[in-house]
XYZ file of C-alpha atoms in Angstrom:
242
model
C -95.266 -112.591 169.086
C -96.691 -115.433 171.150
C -96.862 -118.305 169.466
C -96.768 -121.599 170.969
C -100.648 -122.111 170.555
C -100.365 -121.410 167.332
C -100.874 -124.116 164.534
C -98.597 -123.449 161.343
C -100.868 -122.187 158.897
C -101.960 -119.093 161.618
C -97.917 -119.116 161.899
C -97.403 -118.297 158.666
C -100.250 -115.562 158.163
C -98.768 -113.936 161.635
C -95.117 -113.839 159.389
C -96.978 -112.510 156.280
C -98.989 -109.518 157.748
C -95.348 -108.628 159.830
C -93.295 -108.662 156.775
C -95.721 -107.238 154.537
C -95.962 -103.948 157.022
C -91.641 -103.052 156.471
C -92.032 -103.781 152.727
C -91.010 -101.191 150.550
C -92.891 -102.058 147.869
C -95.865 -99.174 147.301
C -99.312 -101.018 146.572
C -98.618 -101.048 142.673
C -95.827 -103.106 143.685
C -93.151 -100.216 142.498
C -90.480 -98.807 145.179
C -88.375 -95.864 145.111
C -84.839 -96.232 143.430
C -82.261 -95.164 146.068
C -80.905 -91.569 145.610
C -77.002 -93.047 144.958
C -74.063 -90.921 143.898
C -71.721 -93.207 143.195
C -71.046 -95.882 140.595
C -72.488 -98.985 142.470
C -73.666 -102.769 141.201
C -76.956 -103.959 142.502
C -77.370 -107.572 144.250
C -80.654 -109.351 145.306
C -80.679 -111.710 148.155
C -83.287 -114.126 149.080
C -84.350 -114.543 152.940
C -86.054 -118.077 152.912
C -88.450 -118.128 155.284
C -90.405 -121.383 156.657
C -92.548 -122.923 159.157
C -92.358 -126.388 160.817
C -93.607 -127.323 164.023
C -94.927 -123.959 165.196
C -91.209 -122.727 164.414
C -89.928 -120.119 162.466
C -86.947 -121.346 160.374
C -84.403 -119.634 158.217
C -82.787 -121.094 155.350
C -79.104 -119.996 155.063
C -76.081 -121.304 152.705
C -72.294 -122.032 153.305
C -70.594 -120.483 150.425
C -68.038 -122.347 148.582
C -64.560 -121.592 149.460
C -63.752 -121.462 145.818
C -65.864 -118.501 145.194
C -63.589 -114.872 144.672
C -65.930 -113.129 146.571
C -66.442 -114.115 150.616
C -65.851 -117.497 150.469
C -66.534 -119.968 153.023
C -68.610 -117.563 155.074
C -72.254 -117.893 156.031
C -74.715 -115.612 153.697
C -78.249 -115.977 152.218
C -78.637 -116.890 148.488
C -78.493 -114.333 146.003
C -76.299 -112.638 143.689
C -75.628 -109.964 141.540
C -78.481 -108.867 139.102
C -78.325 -109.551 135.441
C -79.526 -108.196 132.286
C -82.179 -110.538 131.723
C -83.417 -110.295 135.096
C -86.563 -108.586 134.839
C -86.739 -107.210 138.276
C -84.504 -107.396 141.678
C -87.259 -110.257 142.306
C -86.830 -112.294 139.889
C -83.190 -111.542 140.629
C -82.644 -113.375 143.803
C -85.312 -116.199 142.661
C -83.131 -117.098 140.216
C -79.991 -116.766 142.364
C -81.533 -119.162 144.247
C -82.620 -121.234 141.797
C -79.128 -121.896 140.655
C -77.567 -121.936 144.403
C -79.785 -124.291 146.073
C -82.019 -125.768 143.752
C -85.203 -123.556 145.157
C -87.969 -123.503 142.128
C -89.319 -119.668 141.805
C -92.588 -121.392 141.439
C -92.246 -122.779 145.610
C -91.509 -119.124 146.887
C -94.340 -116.441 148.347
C -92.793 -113.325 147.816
C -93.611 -111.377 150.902
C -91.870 -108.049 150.456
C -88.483 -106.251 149.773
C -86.558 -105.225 152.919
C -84.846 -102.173 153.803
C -81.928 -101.843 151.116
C -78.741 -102.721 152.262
C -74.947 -102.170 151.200
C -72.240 -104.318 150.849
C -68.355 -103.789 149.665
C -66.788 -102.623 147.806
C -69.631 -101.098 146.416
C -73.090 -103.259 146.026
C -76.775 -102.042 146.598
C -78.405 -105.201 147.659
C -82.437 -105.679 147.915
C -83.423 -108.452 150.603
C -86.747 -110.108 149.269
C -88.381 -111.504 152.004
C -89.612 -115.391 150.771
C -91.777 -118.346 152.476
C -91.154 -121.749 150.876
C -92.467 -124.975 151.659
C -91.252 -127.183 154.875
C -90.303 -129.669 153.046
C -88.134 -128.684 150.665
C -84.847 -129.788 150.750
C -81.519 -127.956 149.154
C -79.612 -129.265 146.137
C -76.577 -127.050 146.428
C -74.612 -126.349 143.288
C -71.193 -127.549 144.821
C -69.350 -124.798 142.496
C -71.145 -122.275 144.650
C -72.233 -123.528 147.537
C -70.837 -125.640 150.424
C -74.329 -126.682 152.137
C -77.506 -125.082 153.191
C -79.314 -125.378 156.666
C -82.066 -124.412 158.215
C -81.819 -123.009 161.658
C -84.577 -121.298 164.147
C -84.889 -117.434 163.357
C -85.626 -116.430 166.864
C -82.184 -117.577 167.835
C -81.091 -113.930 166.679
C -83.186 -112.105 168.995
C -82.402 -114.630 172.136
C -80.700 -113.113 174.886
C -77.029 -113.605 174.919
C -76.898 -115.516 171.404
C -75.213 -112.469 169.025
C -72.025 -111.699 170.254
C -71.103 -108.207 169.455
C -67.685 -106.215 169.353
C -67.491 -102.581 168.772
C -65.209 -101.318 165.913
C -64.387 -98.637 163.673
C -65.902 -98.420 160.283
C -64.587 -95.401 157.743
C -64.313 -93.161 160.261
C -67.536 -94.268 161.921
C -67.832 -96.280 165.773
C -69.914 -99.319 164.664
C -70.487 -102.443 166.795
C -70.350 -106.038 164.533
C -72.830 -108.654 165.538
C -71.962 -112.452 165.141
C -73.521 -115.753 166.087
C -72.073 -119.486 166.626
C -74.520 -122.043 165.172
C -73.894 -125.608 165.716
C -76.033 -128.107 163.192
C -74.709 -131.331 162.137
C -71.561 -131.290 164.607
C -69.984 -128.509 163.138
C -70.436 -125.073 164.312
C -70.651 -122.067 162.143
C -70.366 -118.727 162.223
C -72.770 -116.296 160.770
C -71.440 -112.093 161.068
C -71.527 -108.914 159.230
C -74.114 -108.234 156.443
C -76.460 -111.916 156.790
C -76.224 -111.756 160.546
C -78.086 -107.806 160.599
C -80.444 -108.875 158.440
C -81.654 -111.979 160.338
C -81.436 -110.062 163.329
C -83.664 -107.492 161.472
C -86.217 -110.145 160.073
C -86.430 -111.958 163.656
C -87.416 -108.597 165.236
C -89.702 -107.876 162.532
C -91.547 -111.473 162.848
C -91.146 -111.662 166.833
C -91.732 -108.039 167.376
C -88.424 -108.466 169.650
C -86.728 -105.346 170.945
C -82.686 -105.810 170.687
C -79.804 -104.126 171.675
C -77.406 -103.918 169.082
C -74.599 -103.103 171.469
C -74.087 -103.817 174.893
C -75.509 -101.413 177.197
C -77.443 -99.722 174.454
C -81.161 -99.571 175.358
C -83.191 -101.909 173.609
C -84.479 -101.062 170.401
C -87.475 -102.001 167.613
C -87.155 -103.104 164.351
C -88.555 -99.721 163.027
C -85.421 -97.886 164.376
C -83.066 -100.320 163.062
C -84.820 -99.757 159.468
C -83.990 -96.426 160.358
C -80.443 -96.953 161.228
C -80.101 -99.259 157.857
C -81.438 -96.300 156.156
C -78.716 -94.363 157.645
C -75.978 -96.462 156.841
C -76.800 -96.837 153.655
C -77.368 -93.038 152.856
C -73.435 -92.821 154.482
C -72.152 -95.204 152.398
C -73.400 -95.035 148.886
C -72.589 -90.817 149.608
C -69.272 -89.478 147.830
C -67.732 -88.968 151.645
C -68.435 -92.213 153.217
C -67.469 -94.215 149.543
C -64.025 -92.495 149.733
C -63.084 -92.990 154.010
């Protein structure tokens, strides 16, 4: 996407009609519940999305390194859903909400990514949100360190995501990671929130990446696919147990 001629408002249309086309939302707004057969707690994440300055920022949290689960690292707000959560939606709104002080009322809901997993055993549904420039996080210290915003093409820059092959439950899997440095500190952003910007920024940018070195370059339809993929392997009975 070319857009340095671009004023903000024809910014943010350009990130609303890319979004909207990987949403897996049907046009009544329902989506199909993931074929799952094991027992597994569902998460919603919100991807804040803004535009300043004919940039596209991302909004992303420091977690407090009181927290049980992952603290200290980099991730997007969100949480597991509750009971009185009408919908996976309204879900990560109030997540955020109660992380960074984000009203429900300031987000546009653009769309529900590509369903993702995390461990043990969490489905998690990435809603795709754009919020107003301005606003400005009030963390809830039990939660969460700090909040900054940071440019979403970084991910799709060449030579920005480091990435290191592994092994993953019997599968060869490469990790991705980025260094961001904001405020004189650097930090580092990996694993499940570092995909998914790397997924949104190709989505928005209509960047082909390589998600391991010497791997030809690839679209952000084929990773959905390969999201799909992982996620098929490891909410199956075989790929829970490795």
């Amino acid at each position: 996407m070319q857009h340095h001629n671009m004023s903000d408002a024809e910014l943010i249309q350009e990130v609303i009609s890319r979004v909207s086309a990987f949403d897996i939302r049907s046009s009544r707004g329902s989506y199909p519940e993931p074929n799952v057969q094991i027992k597994i707690k569902r998460a919603a994440i919100l991807l804040p999305v803004t535009v300043k300055d004919g940039e596209v920022l991302i909004l992303l949290t420091k977690r407090s390194k009181h927290l049980r689960s992952h603290p200290s690292t980099v991730s997007f707000p969100g949480g597991m859903r509750d009971e009185t959560d009408s919908s996976d939606i309204d879900a990560a709104l109030r997540e955020a909400e109660e992380e960074i002080g984000l009203p429900p009322s300031a987000v546009k809901v653009l769309g529900i990514l590509t369903l993702g997993v995390t461990l043990p055993a969490n489905i998690v549904y990435p809603v795709v949100g754009i919020i107003p420039n301005d606003f400005v996080p009030k963390c809830n210290p039990s939660e969460v360190e700090y909040a900054f915003y940071m440019p979403l093409k970084t991910f799709v820059e060449e030579g920005k995501v480091i990435r290191k092959p592994g092994i993953f439950r019997g599968k060869k899997v490469h990790y991705s990671e980025l260094h961001y440095t904001h405020d004189k500190q650097t930090d580092r952003i990996f694993g499940f929130t570092c995909n998914y910007c790397i997924f949104l920024a190709a989505i928005i940018f209509g960047s082909l990446v390589a998600q391991y070195e010497g791997e030809t370059f690839i679209s952000a339809n084929e990773i959905a696919g390969r999201l799909k993929q992982y996620f098929q392997f490891i909410t199956s009975p075989v790929g829970a147990k490795l």
